Short mmCIF file of C-alpha atoms and ligand atoms in Angstrom, two decimals:
data_model
loop_
_atom_site.label_atom_id
_atom_site.label_comp_id
_atom_site.label_asym_id
_atom_site.label_seq_id
_atom_site.Cartn_x
_atom_site.Cartn_y
_atom_site.Cartn_z
CA MET A 1 21.48 -6.34 0.85
CA SER A 2 24.10 -3.65 1.14
CA ALA A 3 23.53 -1.25 -1.80
CA PHE A 4 20.78 0.66 0.05
CA SER A 5 23.19 1.26 2.96
CA GLU A 6 26.08 2.75 1.03
CA ALA A 7 27.04 6.35 1.68
CA ASN A 8 26.33 7.47 -1.90
CA PHE A 9 22.86 5.86 -2.10
CA LYS A 10 20.35 8.65 -2.71
CA GLY A 11 17.44 8.25 -0.28
CA LEU A 12 15.55 11.24 -1.63
CA ASN A 13 15.66 9.95 -5.22
CA TYR A 14 14.28 6.70 -3.91
CA GLU A 15 11.44 8.57 -2.21
CA SER A 16 10.61 10.49 -5.42
CA PHE A 17 10.87 7.85 -8.12
CA ARG A 18 9.70 4.62 -6.44
CA PRO A 19 5.96 3.94 -6.59
CA HIS A 20 3.89 4.80 -3.50
CA TYR A 21 1.20 2.31 -2.46
CA PRO A 22 -2.43 3.38 -3.09
CA SER A 23 -4.91 3.97 -0.27
CA SER A 24 -7.13 1.23 -1.78
CA PHE A 25 -4.45 -1.27 -0.83
CA TYR A 26 -4.23 -0.05 2.78
CA GLU A 27 -8.03 -0.27 2.96
CA LEU A 28 -7.80 -3.96 2.00
CA LEU A 29 -5.16 -4.45 4.68
CA HIS A 30 -7.17 -2.48 7.26
CA LYS A 31 -10.22 -4.63 6.64
CA TYR A 32 -8.18 -7.80 6.94
CA VAL A 33 -6.48 -6.66 10.19
CA THR A 34 -9.67 -5.55 11.90
CA THR A 35 -11.88 -8.50 10.92
CA SER A 36 -11.61 -11.52 13.12
CA LYS A 37 -13.08 -14.98 12.59
CA ASP A 38 -15.43 -14.71 15.56
CA GLY A 39 -16.92 -11.55 14.05
CA ALA A 40 -15.56 -9.28 16.82
CA ASN A 41 -14.30 -6.43 14.68
CA ALA A 42 -12.06 -3.72 16.09
CA ASP A 43 -11.87 -0.32 14.39
CA HIS A 44 -8.24 0.25 14.88
CA ALA A 45 -5.05 -1.59 15.71
CA GLU A 46 -2.72 -0.39 18.45
CA LYS A 47 0.82 -1.12 17.28
CA VAL A 48 2.44 -1.87 13.91
CA ILE A 49 6.03 -2.66 12.98
CA ASP A 50 7.09 -1.95 9.39
CA LEU A 51 10.24 -3.96 8.65
CA GLY A 52 12.56 -2.78 5.86
CA CYS A 53 10.73 0.56 5.98
CA GLY A 54 13.24 2.45 3.79
CA THR A 55 12.40 6.15 3.66
CA GLY A 56 8.91 5.53 5.08
CA ILE A 57 6.93 5.16 1.82
CA SER A 58 5.20 2.09 3.21
CA THR A 59 5.11 3.30 6.83
CA TYR A 60 3.00 6.49 6.96
CA PRO A 61 -0.20 5.02 5.48
CA LEU A 62 -0.13 2.46 8.31
CA LEU A 63 -1.13 5.28 10.67
CA ASN A 64 -4.62 4.91 9.17
CA ILE A 65 -4.68 1.40 10.59
CA ALA A 66 -2.89 1.78 13.94
CA ASN A 67 -2.19 4.32 16.65
CA THR A 68 1.59 3.88 16.59
CA VAL A 69 4.00 2.67 13.94
CA ILE A 70 7.68 1.77 14.22
CA GLY A 71 9.74 1.54 11.01
CA VAL A 72 12.94 -0.53 11.11
CA ASP A 73 15.59 -0.55 8.38
CA LEU A 74 19.11 -1.87 8.00
CA SER A 75 20.25 1.20 6.08
CA GLN A 76 21.28 4.23 8.09
CA ARG A 77 20.90 6.32 4.89
CA MET A 78 17.27 5.29 4.48
CA VAL A 79 16.47 5.89 8.16
CA ASP A 80 18.20 9.31 8.07
CA THR A 81 16.01 10.32 5.08
CA ALA A 82 12.92 8.99 6.89
CA ASN A 83 13.79 10.95 10.04
CA ASP A 84 14.54 14.13 8.06
CA LEU A 85 11.03 13.94 6.57
CA ILE A 86 9.13 13.28 9.85
CA GLU A 87 8.33 16.87 10.80
CA GLU A 88 7.11 17.91 7.33
CA ARG A 89 5.12 14.70 6.81
CA CYS A 90 3.39 14.80 10.19
CA LYS A 91 2.47 18.45 9.65
CA GLU A 92 0.96 17.62 6.23
CA LEU A 93 -0.97 14.70 7.69
CA GLN A 94 -1.91 16.70 10.80
CA ILE A 95 -0.77 13.96 13.14
CA SER A 96 1.47 13.98 16.18
CA PRO A 97 5.09 12.96 15.46
CA SER A 98 4.93 10.86 18.64
CA ARG A 99 2.92 8.27 16.70
CA ILE A 100 5.77 7.30 14.37
CA LYS A 101 9.41 6.39 14.82
CA PHE A 102 12.20 5.05 12.61
CA ILE A 103 14.99 2.84 13.94
CA THR A 104 18.13 1.49 12.27
CA GLY A 105 18.57 -2.25 12.61
CA ASP A 106 18.37 -5.67 11.07
CA ALA A 107 14.73 -6.78 10.81
CA GLU A 108 15.20 -10.29 12.12
CA THR A 109 17.38 -9.27 15.03
CA PHE A 110 14.79 -6.62 15.89
CA ILE A 111 11.82 -8.97 15.94
CA GLU A 112 13.73 -11.68 17.78
CA SER A 113 14.97 -9.37 20.50
CA SER A 114 12.68 -6.35 20.46
CA ASN A 115 12.58 -4.69 23.81
CA ASP A 116 10.18 -5.48 26.60
CA GLU A 117 8.01 -2.45 25.97
CA ILE A 118 7.23 -3.66 22.43
CA ARG A 119 6.99 -7.29 23.44
CA LYS A 120 4.86 -6.67 26.56
CA ASP A 121 1.46 -6.24 24.87
CA GLY A 122 2.42 -7.77 21.54
CA VAL A 123 2.03 -6.25 18.09
CA ASP A 124 -1.17 -6.17 16.00
CA LEU A 125 0.47 -6.07 12.60
CA ILE A 126 3.93 -6.70 11.13
CA THR A 127 4.49 -5.46 7.57
CA CYS A 128 7.30 -5.95 5.05
CA ALA A 129 6.89 -3.88 1.89
CA GLN A 130 9.19 -4.65 -1.04
CA CYS A 131 11.90 -6.05 1.24
CA LEU A 132 11.20 -9.58 2.47
CA HIS A 133 13.09 -11.06 -0.50
CA TRP A 134 16.29 -9.55 0.97
CA PHE A 135 15.87 -11.14 4.40
CA GLY A 136 17.66 -14.31 5.50
CA SER A 137 16.14 -17.44 6.92
CA TYR A 138 12.39 -17.69 6.37
CA PRO A 139 11.62 -20.43 8.95
CA SER A 140 13.12 -18.32 11.75
CA PHE A 141 11.50 -15.15 10.36
CA PHE A 142 8.01 -16.67 10.45
CA LYS A 143 8.63 -18.07 13.93
CA ALA A 144 9.83 -14.73 15.32
CA CYS A 145 6.85 -12.88 13.79
CA HIS A 146 4.50 -15.44 15.31
CA GLN A 147 6.03 -14.87 18.74
CA LEU A 148 5.82 -11.09 18.55
CA LEU A 149 2.26 -10.87 17.22
CA LYS A 150 -0.78 -10.73 19.47
CA SER A 151 -3.20 -13.60 19.19
CA GLY A 152 -5.03 -13.12 15.84
CA GLY A 153 -2.43 -10.51 14.80
CA THR A 154 -1.53 -10.07 11.11
CA LEU A 155 1.65 -10.58 9.14
CA ALA A 156 1.46 -8.85 5.74
CA TYR A 157 4.06 -8.57 3.03
CA TRP A 158 3.89 -7.18 -0.47
CA TYR A 159 6.14 -6.39 -3.41
CA TYR A 160 6.36 -5.04 -6.93
CA ARG A 161 8.70 -5.58 -9.84
CA ASP A 162 9.33 -4.61 -13.45
CA PRO A 163 6.73 -2.16 -14.71
CA ILE A 164 5.63 -2.47 -18.31
CA VAL A 165 4.51 0.35 -20.57
CA VAL A 166 0.84 -0.32 -21.35
CA SER A 167 -0.10 2.81 -23.27
CA ILE A 168 1.18 6.02 -24.79
CA SER A 169 -0.81 9.26 -24.65
CA ASP A 170 -2.57 10.77 -27.67
CA TYR A 171 0.26 13.18 -28.30
CA ALA A 172 2.46 10.34 -29.51
CA LYS A 173 -0.21 8.40 -31.41
CA GLY A 174 1.04 6.84 -34.57
CA ASN A 175 4.16 5.73 -32.74
CA ASP A 176 2.28 3.84 -30.03
CA THR A 177 2.49 0.09 -30.73
CA GLU A 178 6.06 0.25 -31.93
CA LEU A 179 7.09 2.55 -29.09
CA ILE A 180 5.42 0.46 -26.37
CA SER A 181 7.17 -2.71 -27.45
CA ARG A 182 10.43 -0.89 -28.07
CA ILE A 183 10.57 0.55 -24.52
CA ASN A 184 9.49 -2.76 -22.96
CA ARG A 185 12.20 -4.62 -24.91
CA LEU A 186 14.83 -2.02 -23.95
CA TYR A 187 13.88 -2.34 -20.28
CA LEU A 188 14.48 -6.12 -20.36
CA LYS A 189 17.74 -5.68 -22.25
CA TYR A 190 19.17 -3.06 -19.87
CA VAL A 191 17.84 -4.50 -16.63
CA TYR A 192 18.30 -8.26 -17.15
CA GLU A 193 19.47 -9.59 -20.49
CA ASP A 194 22.60 -7.72 -21.60
CA GLU A 195 25.61 -8.90 -19.62
CA ALA A 196 27.23 -5.48 -20.08
CA TYR A 197 24.42 -3.69 -18.25
CA LEU A 198 22.56 -4.37 -14.97
CA GLY A 199 21.91 -8.13 -15.38
CA PRO A 200 25.02 -9.39 -13.53
CA TYR A 201 24.66 -6.88 -10.69
CA TRP A 202 21.47 -8.18 -9.07
CA GLU A 203 22.02 -9.67 -5.63
CA ASN A 204 20.71 -13.21 -5.25
CA PRO A 205 18.74 -15.13 -4.05
CA GLY A 206 16.77 -11.88 -3.34
CA ARG A 207 16.21 -10.86 -6.94
CA ASP A 208 15.19 -14.37 -8.04
CA ILE A 209 12.68 -14.58 -5.19
CA LEU A 210 11.19 -11.27 -6.32
CA TYR A 211 11.29 -12.26 -10.01
CA ASN A 212 9.32 -15.42 -9.13
CA MET A 213 6.80 -13.27 -7.27
CA TYR A 214 7.53 -14.65 -3.79
CA ARG A 215 6.69 -18.27 -4.70
CA ASP A 216 9.68 -19.46 -2.65
CA ILE A 217 8.60 -17.53 0.45
CA ASN A 218 4.89 -18.33 0.22
CA LYS A 219 5.53 -22.04 0.06
CA ARG A 220 7.35 -21.82 3.41
CA ILE A 221 4.49 -20.30 5.41
CA PRO A 222 4.19 -22.63 8.41
CA GLU A 223 0.64 -24.02 8.53
CA ASP A 224 0.93 -24.72 12.25
CA LEU A 225 1.62 -21.03 13.03
CA PHE A 226 -0.55 -19.05 10.58
CA THR A 227 -4.05 -19.29 9.14
CA ASP A 228 -6.51 -17.41 6.86
CA ASN A 229 -3.80 -16.82 4.25
CA ILE A 230 -4.57 -14.58 1.28
CA ILE A 231 -2.05 -14.74 -1.56
CA MET A 232 -2.61 -12.42 -4.56
CA THR A 233 -0.45 -11.81 -7.62
CA TYR A 234 -1.02 -9.50 -10.58
CA VAL A 235 0.84 -9.68 -13.91
CA PRO A 236 0.28 -6.63 -16.16
CA LYS A 237 -0.61 -6.82 -19.85
CA PRO A 238 -1.57 -3.99 -22.20
CA GLY A 239 -5.35 -3.61 -21.83
CA LEU A 240 -5.55 -5.58 -18.56
CA TYR A 241 -5.76 -3.23 -15.59
CA PRO A 242 -5.47 -4.50 -12.00
CA GLY A 243 -8.78 -5.23 -10.24
CA ASP A 244 -10.11 -4.12 -6.85
CA GLU A 245 -8.45 -6.95 -4.95
CA ASP A 246 -5.02 -6.32 -6.51
CA LEU A 247 -2.23 -4.08 -5.33
CA LYS A 248 -2.65 -1.45 -8.08
CA LEU A 249 0.59 0.27 -8.96
CA VAL A 250 -0.07 2.39 -12.01
CA LYS A 251 1.67 5.62 -13.03
CA LYS A 252 0.21 7.80 -15.76
CA ASP A 253 1.74 10.66 -17.72
CA ILE A 254 5.34 9.90 -16.98
CA SER A 255 8.22 10.70 -19.31
CA ILE A 256 11.07 8.51 -20.52
CA VAL A 257 13.30 10.57 -18.19
CA ASP A 258 11.08 9.64 -15.19
CA PHE A 259 11.18 5.99 -16.25
CA VAL A 260 14.98 6.16 -16.30
CA HIS A 261 15.01 7.85 -12.87
CA TYR A 262 13.10 4.83 -11.58
CA ILE A 263 15.80 2.47 -12.97
CA GLU A 264 18.40 4.65 -11.21
CA THR A 265 16.89 3.65 -7.83
CA PHE A 266 17.68 -0.07 -8.39
CA SER A 267 20.27 -1.65 -6.10
CA ALA A 268 21.71 -3.31 -9.26
CA TYR A 269 22.19 0.08 -10.93
CA HIS A 270 23.95 1.33 -7.83
CA SER A 271 26.30 -1.72 -7.80
CA TYR A 272 26.85 -1.50 -11.57
CA LYS A 273 27.86 2.16 -11.25
CA ASP A 274 30.14 1.48 -8.31
CA LYS A 275 31.97 -1.34 -10.06
CA THR A 276 32.21 0.02 -13.62
CA GLY A 277 32.10 3.80 -13.13
CA ASP A 278 29.37 3.74 -15.80
CA THR A 279 31.73 5.13 -18.41
CA GLU A 280 29.20 4.08 -21.06
CA ASN A 281 26.48 6.19 -19.43
CA ILE A 282 24.01 3.42 -20.12
CA LEU A 283 20.82 5.21 -19.13
CA GLU A 284 21.64 8.04 -21.53
CA LYS A 285 21.89 5.32 -24.19
CA PHE A 286 18.53 3.95 -23.06
CA LYS A 287 16.90 7.36 -23.66
CA GLN A 288 18.50 7.70 -27.08
CA GLU A 289 17.50 4.19 -28.15
CA ALA A 290 13.95 4.70 -26.87
CA THR A 291 13.32 7.82 -28.95
CA ARG A 292 15.48 7.16 -32.04
CA GLY A 293 13.65 7.94 -35.29
CA THR A 294 10.67 9.56 -33.49
CA GLU A 295 9.66 13.16 -32.77
CA ILE A 296 9.29 12.37 -29.09
CA ASP A 297 11.17 14.37 -26.50
CA VAL A 298 12.45 12.34 -23.54
CA LYS A 299 10.72 14.83 -21.22
CA ASP A 300 7.25 14.42 -22.80
CA PRO A 301 4.83 12.96 -20.22
CA ILE A 302 3.42 10.25 -22.48
CA LEU A 303 3.75 6.86 -20.78
CA THR A 304 1.38 4.84 -18.62
CA ILE A 305 3.22 2.09 -16.76
CA ILE A 306 1.94 -0.73 -14.53
CA TRP A 307 4.01 -2.90 -12.20
CA HIS A 308 3.83 -6.64 -11.51
CA THR A 309 2.63 -6.83 -7.90
CA GLY A 310 1.62 -9.25 -5.20
CA TYR A 311 0.79 -9.50 -1.54
CA THR A 312 0.31 -12.07 1.19
CA PHE A 313 -1.74 -11.59 4.38
CA MET A 314 -1.98 -14.13 7.19
CA LYS A 315 -3.13 -14.32 10.81
CA LYS A 316 -1.39 -15.75 13.82
CA LYS A 317 -3.04 -19.03 14.83
C1 LIG B 401 13.29 -1.70 -1.79
S1 LIG B 401 13.42 -0.99 -0.20
C2 LIG B 401 11.73 -0.91 0.38
C3 LIG B 401 11.48 0.26 1.27
C4 LIG B 401 10.02 0.51 1.66
N1 LIG B 401 9.48 -0.54 2.49
C5 LIG B 401 9.15 0.69 0.44
O1 LIG B 401 8.16 -0.04 0.30
O2 LIG B 401 9.43 1.57 -0.37
C6 LIG B 401 14.07 -2.34 0.68
C7 LIG B 401 14.55 -1.93 2.07
O3 LIG B 401 14.80 -3.10 2.85
C8 LIG B 401 15.91 -2.83 3.67
N2 LIG B 401 16.44 -4.12 4.14
C9 LIG B 401 17.00 -5.11 3.41
N3 LIG B 401 17.35 -6.13 4.20
C10 LIG B 401 17.00 -5.79 5.48
C11 LIG B 401 17.08 -6.42 6.74
N4 LIG B 401 17.61 -7.64 6.87
N5 LIG B 401 16.61 -5.76 7.82
C12 LIG B 401 16.05 -4.51 7.71
N6 LIG B 401 15.95 -3.86 6.54
C13 LIG B 401 16.40 -4.49 5.43
C14 LIG B 401 16.85 -2.04 2.78
O4 LIG B 401 17.80 -1.31 3.51
C15 LIG B 401 15.87 -1.15 2.02
O5 LIG B 401 15.68 0.09 2.64
#
């Protein structure tokens, strides 16, 4: 997966327009990590590694679970953005910057050969947020995680894809049903279906694995190495909100412009732009098509969107 590493990839846009994971999800993970089968519950974990950490969206909340967290990412751009934000973030959270560190590197190489200091006492938790579908060989990945984890340690991965618009605020009532289905149809057309837009620019097999909500990874979990697996998936529908056990990614009061900014963070959009120059300015077209024939301004904060999500937790046997 190279698009996130390219010099013109905008790490700060990624940080602003990608969804951030809710504290309710980290509470589920915390409970899972600190509960052991024999009932001996610890309050806190010692060490966590967040693979494919990007700008650190998934990494900081892990400090509620463990004393120290190391984020690892292949993209120097992402790690530079993460490092630029450390001082400000740690000040906001009132924590010592010594508890968190970001390193550039390939996830698998890192876990297979992580240095003696990390390997010495083992790791309590390894996380992969919205990235495992880009990694290479799953049998060797699971094996390396198993070796690095402490006995009873946790491997957790999660993901999201393709938000749908589920409602439109009162301001735009009268347009709602038509507008909801119009924007959802446009999203599919621009992101997958129309060969002239982003469809051909997704990198595979990563995108297919994500599209199929990690089915192909989950079926490779080695039963001899891991136990107590929890596998959850959530598929949004208008009127059906995620429950307490789901990874809830919901954004309210966002505008069509914000929605388009989210599409701009896709690796496929980045590749499409690189290869075509985007002379058609497709996301401008998206905004025009979305609002055509309505009074709505593309900057009106009227949309509620919910993502497809899923997660898998397991313990080292
Ligand atoms: C969609 S971002 C997710 C970032 C962050 N974890 C989050 O939840 O927002 C995927 C990240 O995985 C990284 N990545 C992809 N393949 C990788 C690999 N083999 N090793 C380490 N990082 C990788 C990319 O550079 C990118 O930053």
